[in-house]
Amino acid sequence: MKIIKYSIIVLCTMLLAWFLPLLYHMVSDQSARNVFTYYSSVENAFCTMDYNDGGQGFFGRNLKTGKEYSESEFDSILPLFYAKQLFKDNRFPDSINGQAVTVQDISRGTFFLKYNPVEISTPAIPIYTLFESFSGRVKLEMPGDVFRIKNKIEFINPETNEINIKKSQLFMQAFEGVGFAFPAKKLFGNPTLRKLYDEGYFVLDAKDRIFHLKMVNGKPFVKNINIPADIQPLHITVREPQDKSHYGFLFDKKDRVYLITTNNYELQLIKTPVFNAEKDRLIVMANPFFWMTNVVSDKGKECLALEAISKNVVDSISLLRPQETEVVLSYVFPFQITFLSGYSEFVKPCIQFAELWVLVVNFVLAFIFWLYFRQKDAQNLMPYLLWIGGTGVFGFIVCLLLKE
């Protein structure tokens, strides 16, 4: 009977560890907006925009001085962000900070990058498309085959499911020729026709080295990009920018972000606010004068402004929210069980533990339990007290109900 009773206690405690935090979040959590911020190359300050009276009246604000602007004034202090509107209104300045700027300069130097932690946890179908990188055509064209790579690389006709042995052997020889260590761990690319050109894929081998793979005139191009030994790759976001200045962004296991430049694959450290690649979102907004790195987390948003050429930090701003909810959770709940996460598309159990000082609350609950039952059944209280000491309020509720 005791085994059955203790099993019920364990099961009910685990259910409460899932349900009570979930209920608390449903009642107390408030949806938080990702406040738009952009660094003004005119005022050299971060600016934001908002709406008055239920979303009716627009106003912009300089976050350093607090000065507010009308919509047309806001366009003018962010000329690189609202360039199209200013050109349409014939209001685009001839120069910014004494430097002449053309439409071509803006187009070549402007891009947006959005990184979501789901990218590193979402399973992918291990079938890839390798475009011709030097076709001579204006638009990219589908190659007519796909490939897979694990213990070897194989090209497959998707209509007949037949392996193209000749092409597979040609690419396999290219991998072996540069010392690629199979099996391949990960592959990163941008397999879409909606881009100006194709730079293929970056492949992580069994020794955590990164190789660049692409097809040039029907022949394989495979090259070790020789990353430093202290960099352990976690993820690569591949891009094909108009100015061909870089291949993409490399995220390592120490939560550092690097720009993979087209200058012999030189890595350039991109400074960001405190960043956790497994939990936080990263937004990079670049223009010819400044790059803005924004980290969006459960706590809010933090931003850095970097000089576009040197990547030195010129300004920063923090838009973090008070964390009353998390403080309450850390005081009351010693751990939480979740099955869904905003950081992953997998459904799996996950246990999150609080700080060790939550044990003080656990011991107080165990003492209350002992005071309540010491006159009724003092000899059999020890298993209950130990369980409450480890599981806190969850075990306390279950033991209180079942003991009664």
PDB file of C-alpha atoms in Angstrom, residues 32-173:
ATOM      1  CA  ALA A  32       5.245  42.596 -24.438  1.00  0.00           C
ATOM      2  CA  ARG A  33       5.919  44.442 -27.645  1.00  0.00           C
ATOM      3  CA  ASN A  34       9.254  44.418 -29.397  1.00  0.00           C
ATOM      4  CA  VAL A  35       9.680  48.197 -29.400  1.00  0.00           C
ATOM      5  CA  PHE A  36      11.055  49.490 -32.706  1.00  0.00           C
ATOM      6  CA  THR A  37      14.440  51.173 -32.284  1.00  0.00           C
ATOM      7  CA  TYR A  38      16.803  52.561 -34.910  1.00  0.00           C
ATOM      8  CA  TYR A  39      19.992  54.589 -34.617  1.00  0.00           C
ATOM      9  CA  SER A  40      19.679  57.981 -36.270  1.00  0.00           C
ATOM     10  CA  SER A  41      22.630  58.956 -38.459  1.00  0.00           C
ATOM     11  CA  VAL A  42      21.362  62.552 -38.254  1.00  0.00           C
ATOM     12  CA  GLU A  43      20.962  62.954 -34.480  1.00  0.00           C
ATOM     13  CA  ASN A  44      23.427  60.214 -33.482  1.00  0.00           C
ATOM     14  CA  ALA A  45      20.962  58.715 -31.017  1.00  0.00           C
ATOM     15  CA  PHE A  46      18.551  55.799 -30.777  1.00  0.00           C
ATOM     16  CA  CYS A  47      15.018  56.685 -31.803  1.00  0.00           C
ATOM     17  CA  THR A  48      11.708  54.900 -31.485  1.00  0.00           C
ATOM     18  CA  MET A  49       8.148  55.355 -32.646  1.00  0.00           C
ATOM     19  CA  ASP A  50       4.757  54.816 -31.034  1.00  0.00           C
ATOM     20  CA  TYR A  51       1.088  55.695 -31.392  1.00  0.00           C
ATOM     21  CA  ASN A  52      -1.282  57.775 -29.247  1.00  0.00           C
ATOM     22  CA  ASP A  53      -4.952  57.210 -28.476  1.00  0.00           C
ATOM     23  CA  GLY A  54      -5.363  53.561 -29.322  1.00  0.00           C
ATOM     24  CA  GLY A  55      -3.017  53.514 -32.289  1.00  0.00           C
ATOM     25  CA  GLN A  56      -4.363  56.617 -34.007  1.00  0.00           C
ATOM     26  CA  GLY A  57      -1.749  59.346 -33.543  1.00  0.00           C
ATOM     27  CA  PHE A  58       1.835  58.635 -34.654  1.00  0.00           C
ATOM     28  CA  PHE A  59       4.846  60.166 -32.952  1.00  0.00           C
ATOM     29  CA  GLY A  60       8.564  59.502 -33.034  1.00  0.00           C
ATOM     30  CA  ARG A  61      10.921  60.027 -30.103  1.00  0.00           C
ATOM     31  CA  ASN A  62      14.610  60.561 -29.581  1.00  0.00           C
ATOM     32  CA  LEU A  63      15.390  58.176 -26.707  1.00  0.00           C
ATOM     33  CA  LYS A  64      18.371  60.262 -25.580  1.00  0.00           C
ATOM     34  CA  THR A  65      16.757  63.711 -25.435  1.00  0.00           C
ATOM     35  CA  GLY A  66      13.082  62.701 -25.206  1.00  0.00           C
ATOM     36  CA  LYS A  67      12.192  65.034 -28.072  1.00  0.00           C
ATOM     37  CA  GLU A  68       9.097  63.981 -30.060  1.00  0.00           C
ATOM     38  CA  TYR A  69       8.543  64.237 -33.814  1.00  0.00           C
ATOM     39  CA  SER A  70       5.686  64.112 -36.271  1.00  0.00           C
ATOM     40  CA  GLU A  71       5.671  61.353 -38.877  1.00  0.00           C
ATOM     41  CA  SER A  72       7.276  63.488 -41.603  1.00  0.00           C
ATOM     42  CA  GLU A  73       9.893  64.812 -39.157  1.00  0.00           C
ATOM     43  CA  PHE A  74      10.661  61.259 -38.066  1.00  0.00           C
ATOM     44  CA  ASP A  75      11.285  60.286 -41.706  1.00  0.00           C
ATOM     45  CA  SER A  76      13.899  63.029 -41.920  1.00  0.00           C
ATOM     46  CA  ILE A  77      15.903  62.000 -38.857  1.00  0.00           C
ATOM     47  CA  LEU A  78      16.015  58.382 -40.098  1.00  0.00           C
ATOM     48  CA  PRO A  79      16.823  59.056 -43.771  1.00  0.00           C
ATOM     49  CA  LEU A  80      18.435  55.675 -44.393  1.00  0.00           C
ATOM     50  CA  PHE A  81      15.472  53.751 -42.998  1.00  0.00           C
ATOM     51  CA  TYR A  82      12.824  55.849 -44.748  1.00  0.00           C
ATOM     52  CA  ALA A  83      14.860  56.478 -47.902  1.00  0.00           C
ATOM     53  CA  LYS A  84      12.088  55.393 -50.287  1.00  0.00           C
ATOM     54  CA  GLN A  85       9.575  57.753 -48.678  1.00  0.00           C
ATOM     55  CA  LEU A  86      12.037  60.646 -48.741  1.00  0.00           C
ATOM     56  CA  PHE A  87      12.922  60.028 -52.384  1.00  0.00           C
ATOM     57  CA  LYS A  88       9.227  59.904 -53.238  1.00  0.00           C
ATOM     58  CA  ASP A  89       8.666  63.240 -51.461  1.00  0.00           C
ATOM     59  CA  ASN A  90      11.857  64.688 -52.976  1.00  0.00           C
ATOM     60  CA  ARG A  91      13.140  65.278 -49.435  1.00  0.00           C
ATOM     61  CA  PHE A  92      16.181  62.986 -49.337  1.00  0.00           C
ATOM     62  CA  PRO A  93      19.289  64.960 -48.295  1.00  0.00           C
ATOM     63  CA  ASP A  94      22.255  65.375 -50.633  1.00  0.00           C
ATOM     64  CA  SER A  95      24.601  64.300 -47.861  1.00  0.00           C
ATOM     65  CA  ILE A  96      24.503  62.807 -44.363  1.00  0.00           C
ATOM     66  CA  ASN A  97      27.103  63.908 -41.827  1.00  0.00           C
ATOM     67  CA  GLY A  98      29.004  65.585 -44.656  1.00  0.00           C
ATOM     68  CA  GLN A  99      29.123  62.438 -46.785  1.00  0.00           C
ATOM     69  CA  ALA A 100      27.314  62.183 -50.110  1.00  0.00           C
ATOM     70  CA  VAL A 101      24.919  59.232 -50.308  1.00  0.00           C
ATOM     71  CA  THR A 102      23.332  57.771 -53.439  1.00  0.00           C
ATOM     72  CA  VAL A 103      20.502  55.314 -53.923  1.00  0.00           C
ATOM     73  CA  GLN A 104      23.062  52.687 -54.904  1.00  0.00           C
ATOM     74  CA  ASP A 105      25.015  53.234 -51.681  1.00  0.00           C
ATOM     75  CA  ILE A 106      21.892  52.716 -49.596  1.00  0.00           C
ATOM     76  CA  SER A 107      20.819  49.643 -51.530  1.00  0.00           C
ATOM     77  CA  ARG A 108      24.238  47.982 -51.313  1.00  0.00           C
ATOM     78  CA  GLY A 109      24.872  48.817 -47.671  1.00  0.00           C
ATOM     79  CA  THR A 110      21.448  48.103 -46.164  1.00  0.00           C
ATOM     80  CA  PHE A 111      20.285  44.716 -44.917  1.00  0.00           C
ATOM     81  CA  PHE A 112      18.306  43.087 -42.111  1.00  0.00           C
ATOM     82  CA  LEU A 113      19.138  39.840 -40.339  1.00  0.00           C
ATOM     83  CA  LYS A 114      16.743  38.084 -37.984  1.00  0.00           C
ATOM     84  CA  TYR A 115      17.997  35.143 -35.926  1.00  0.00           C
ATOM     85  CA  ASN A 116      15.589  33.004 -33.910  1.00  0.00           C
ATOM     86  CA  PRO A 117      16.733  30.230 -31.516  1.00  0.00           C
ATOM     87  CA  VAL A 118      14.216  27.949 -33.222  1.00  0.00           C
ATOM     88  CA  GLU A 119      16.729  27.806 -36.092  1.00  0.00           C
ATOM     89  CA  ILE A 120      19.129  25.637 -34.096  1.00  0.00           C
ATOM     90  CA  SER A 121      16.502  23.297 -32.649  1.00  0.00           C
ATOM     91  CA  THR A 122      14.083  22.714 -35.529  1.00  0.00           C
ATOM     92  CA  PRO A 123      14.643  19.431 -37.400  1.00  0.00           C
ATOM     93  CA  ALA A 124      15.309  19.760 -41.118  1.00  0.00           C
ATOM     94  CA  ILE A 125      14.753  17.312 -43.965  1.00  0.00           C
ATOM     95  CA  PRO A 126      18.340  16.306 -44.920  1.00  0.00           C
ATOM     96  CA  ILE A 127      17.805  16.862 -48.647  1.00  0.00           C
ATOM     97  CA  TYR A 128      19.385  19.966 -50.175  1.00  0.00           C
ATOM     98  CA  THR A 129      19.544  21.840 -53.473  1.00  0.00           C
ATOM     99  CA  LEU A 130      22.916  22.978 -54.858  1.00  0.00           C
ATOM    100  CA  PHE A 131      22.561  25.784 -57.392  1.00  0.00           C
ATOM    101  CA  GLU A 132      25.071  26.661 -60.081  1.00  0.00           C
ATOM    102  CA  SER A 133      27.053  29.605 -58.680  1.00  0.00           C
ATOM    103  CA  PHE A 134      28.432  30.790 -62.029  1.00  0.00           C
ATOM    104  CA  SER A 135      25.643  30.163 -64.521  1.00  0.00           C
ATOM    105  CA  GLY A 136      25.939  33.504 -66.298  1.00  0.00           C
ATOM    106  CA  ARG A 137      22.178  33.880 -66.125  1.00  0.00           C
ATOM    107  CA  VAL A 138      20.353  36.806 -64.516  1.00  0.00           C
ATOM    108  CA  LYS A 139      18.232  34.500 -62.358  1.00  0.00           C
ATOM    109  CA  LEU A 140      19.116  31.328 -60.524  1.00  0.00           C
ATOM    110  CA  GLU A 141      17.709  28.105 -61.948  1.00  0.00           C
ATOM    111  CA  MET A 142      16.807  24.810 -60.309  1.00  0.00           C
ATOM    112  CA  PRO A 143      19.558  22.231 -60.939  1.00  0.00           C
ATOM    113  CA  GLY A 144      17.282  19.241 -61.558  1.00  0.00           C
ATOM    114  CA  ASP A 145      18.748  17.182 -58.720  1.00  0.00           C
ATOM    115  CA  VAL A 146      19.154  17.275 -54.942  1.00  0.00           C
ATOM    116  CA  PHE A 147      21.854  15.979 -52.632  1.00  0.00           C
ATOM    117  CA  ARG A 148      22.292  14.496 -49.194  1.00  0.00           C
ATOM    118  CA  ILE A 149      25.433  14.394 -47.100  1.00  0.00           C
ATOM    119  CA  LYS A 150      26.256  12.338 -44.033  1.00  0.00           C
ATOM    120  CA  ASN A 151      28.856   9.589 -44.373  1.00  0.00           C
ATOM    121  CA  LYS A 152      29.278  10.627 -48.009  1.00  0.00           C
ATOM    122  CA  ILE A 153      27.695  13.026 -50.480  1.00  0.00           C
ATOM    123  CA  GLU A 154      25.146  11.724 -52.994  1.00  0.00           C
ATOM    124  CA  PHE A 155      23.232  13.528 -55.747  1.00  0.00           C
ATOM    125  CA  ILE A 156      19.763  12.165 -56.447  1.00  0.00           C
ATOM    126  CA  ASN A 157      17.246  12.629 -59.249  1.00  0.00           C
ATOM    127  CA  PRO A 158      14.051  13.507 -57.321  1.00  0.00           C
ATOM    128  CA  GLU A 159      11.799  12.190 -60.103  1.00  0.00           C
ATOM    129  CA  THR A 160      13.359   8.729 -60.485  1.00  0.00           C
ATOM    130  CA  ASN A 161      15.063   8.507 -57.060  1.00  0.00           C
ATOM    131  CA  GLU A 162      18.230   7.363 -58.848  1.00  0.00           C
ATOM    132  CA  ILE A 163      21.685   8.345 -57.609  1.00  0.00           C
ATOM    133  CA  ASN A 164      23.886  10.251 -60.056  1.00  0.00           C
ATOM    134  CA  ILE A 165      26.988   8.153 -59.442  1.00  0.00           C
ATOM    135  CA  LYS A 166      29.332  10.204 -61.640  1.00  0.00           C
ATOM    136  CA  LYS A 167      28.466  13.546 -60.026  1.00  0.00           C
ATOM    137  CA  SER A 168      28.463  12.018 -56.542  1.00  0.00           C
ATOM    138  CA  GLN A 169      31.951  10.574 -57.043  1.00  0.00           C
ATOM    139  CA  LEU A 170      33.220  13.890 -58.446  1.00  0.00           C
ATOM    140  CA  PHE A 171      32.083  15.798 -55.363  1.00  0.00           C
ATOM    141  CA  MET A 172      33.214  13.024 -53.006  1.00  0.00           C
ATOM    142  CA  GLN A 173      36.727  13.254 -54.434  1.00  0.00           C
TER     143      GLN A 173
END
